[in-house]
Amino acid sequence: MDSQAEPLSPGVTIAESESAPLHRHPLDGSETHLPLDAMATLGTGNNVRYRGDAKDHRDNIPPSERDPKKTGAVEAELEEDELLQWKRHIEQVKAELLEQIQGSVSDLLDKAISASAQSYPRRGRAVAGGDSPAKAKSIRIDKIEDRKVFMNRRSILDELFEINHIRTIYHMFIAALFLFIFSTLAVDYIDQGRLVLEFDLLSYAFGKLSTVLWAWLLMFTYTLAGPYHTCVLGVYPIYTVVHHQLPPASRFIIILEQIRFLMKSYSFIRENVPEVINKSKQGGSPRLPTFSSYLYFLFCPSLIYRESYPRNPYIRWNYVGMAFAQILGCLFYAYFILVRLCIPVFMNENSQPFSTRTLVLALFHSTLPGMLILLLGFFAFLHCWLNAFAEMLRFADRMFYKDWWNSTSFANYYRTWNVVVHDWLYSYVYQDFLWLSRRKSRSAAMLSVFIVSAVVHEYVFTVCFGFFYPVMFCLFAVIGVVFNFTLNDKRKSPVWNIIMWICLFIGQGVQVCLYCQEWYAQKHCPPTGKSIWELVIPRSWSCSYQQ
């Protein structure tokens, strides 16, 4: 036997090795003898075809019947199959490897964020003497976890719009806007014989902007001079709205800014006064907040005061310009929705007496425009407006909302819809209520959050529309509480996401329907002043006029 020959595998004879088929390696092309039983296993178990199978097949064909062209085609086909099988195997290995790496990186990031949150320094958090180190550490971690932590992160829609499939939905909304414009032009041309594109509703709704500007400057000056002028912030905006008879959109600007200044003032006092008092009791000199940090806080898109926030290195002015352009587009979008879908329906509806049939028909007619207005308000304010100011101020934490559209419970929806307001309510209403009750009544603390939210929402709509109709209070303080405790986080099935969207459609339809009916009822049936009950009983329940 030649000394250079390779040794045979154990249990394989020379005769078997000579008759054993060759196995070609898919990478280097080297050929090795495999036992026939092994080749049978490979060929059947993994459904892989080898050149040995073709060789056996050719050996069974008489030499006179062999066709060189067919033989070459078979070999080429087998090589192609081998390459395809190998590519599929590599793709599977790649997918598994990426999945493992992604999971590992995600776990590492979660641990890093948790560790950084637990080690976040906070001034004035001294543990009372006598507590054990373990208890002191537990108290410190609990308090830190309850405290809002700001970090550098992007808005979800900015990340989603980088995906072509999601951006196509955005393009569909733009296309629908152009369809509204074309339909308005066509209707005006048919009715009046000329192309008319007037924005009289927008000019009316945002009227007297000079008065709005002076009122805002006065509110800002008082807030900047000191966050203790709550009497001025509480009375002056209402006086301006009522005395000057401002239109609805101008009223919304003043009242919402009033609430924003009050919430920021409370946060500034709540975050600094306890620390100053604690430092004074300990005999140390308290560290007072700087004017620059307070001024930055008044403009930054956050209601939680901090001495500093994570900042971006530069400003993307093209991003700011695009955000304001999108806000303007949303305003025109809402205008066309009201003009084409709401005003023609509710303008003449009060010519008929109030009935269940009229209410139900109007309700279902209002679901689509109501939902569109909700989405436009979310996109224009929570995404475009807040991101525009965050970009101009280089504010790095853009988590103004979360993926509320994926919610399977209203408890999660309330937490993720408006994160900016939720953080304020959680920090200064829910947590303070728990502290006052010594953490004995979480349900009562949650109920207090809904009551505060309901009262503020009803205050805004009452002052801005000029009439009292407690739709928002009932939706938040009654229906919202019921949904929060019944449709809770235990609901994980996608069916509950469908149910949540159905409830949102109906809820928005109720708001648009009832407020539009009451608006036109107030116009066509003004109060007589004979009874105080006219101020609290909805006029749409009894108003009926003839054209």
CSV table of N, CA and C in Angstrom, one decimal, residues 108-118 151:
chain,number,residue,atom,x,y,z
A,108,LEU,N,-28.4,44.1,27.1
A,108,LEU,CA,-27.3,45.0,27.7
A,108,LEU,C,-27.8,46.4,27.8
A,109,LEU,N,-28.5,46.9,26.8
A,109,LEU,CA,-29.0,48.3,26.9
A,109,LEU,C,-30.0,48.5,28.0
A,110,ASP,N,-30.9,47.5,28.2
A,110,ASP,CA,-31.9,47.6,29.3
A,110,ASP,C,-31.2,47.6,30.6
A,111,LYS,N,-30.2,46.8,30.8
A,111,LYS,CA,-29.4,46.8,32.0
A,111,LYS,C,-28.7,48.1,32.2
A,112,ALA,N,-28.1,48.7,31.2
A,112,ALA,CA,-27.4,49.9,31.3
A,112,ALA,C,-28.3,51.1,31.7
A,113,ILE,N,-29.5,51.1,31.0
A,113,ILE,CA,-30.5,52.2,31.3
A,113,ILE,C,-31.0,52.0,32.8
A,114,SER,N,-31.3,50.8,33.2
A,114,SER,CA,-31.7,50.6,34.6
A,114,SER,C,-30.6,51.0,35.6
A,115,ALA,N,-29.4,50.6,35.3
A,115,ALA,CA,-28.3,51.0,36.2
A,115,ALA,C,-28.1,52.5,36.2
A,116,SER,N,-28.2,53.1,35.1
A,116,SER,CA,-28.0,54.6,35.1
A,116,SER,C,-29.1,55.3,35.8
A,117,ALA,N,-30.4,54.8,35.7
A,117,ALA,CA,-31.5,55.4,36.4
A,117,ALA,C,-31.4,55.2,37.9
A,118,GLN,N,-30.9,54.0,38.3
A,118,GLN,CA,-30.7,53.8,39.8
A,118,GLN,C,-29.6,54.6,40.4
A,151,MET,N,-33.5,61.2,28.7
A,151,MET,CA,-32.4,60.6,27.9
A,151,MET,C,-32.6,61.0,26.5
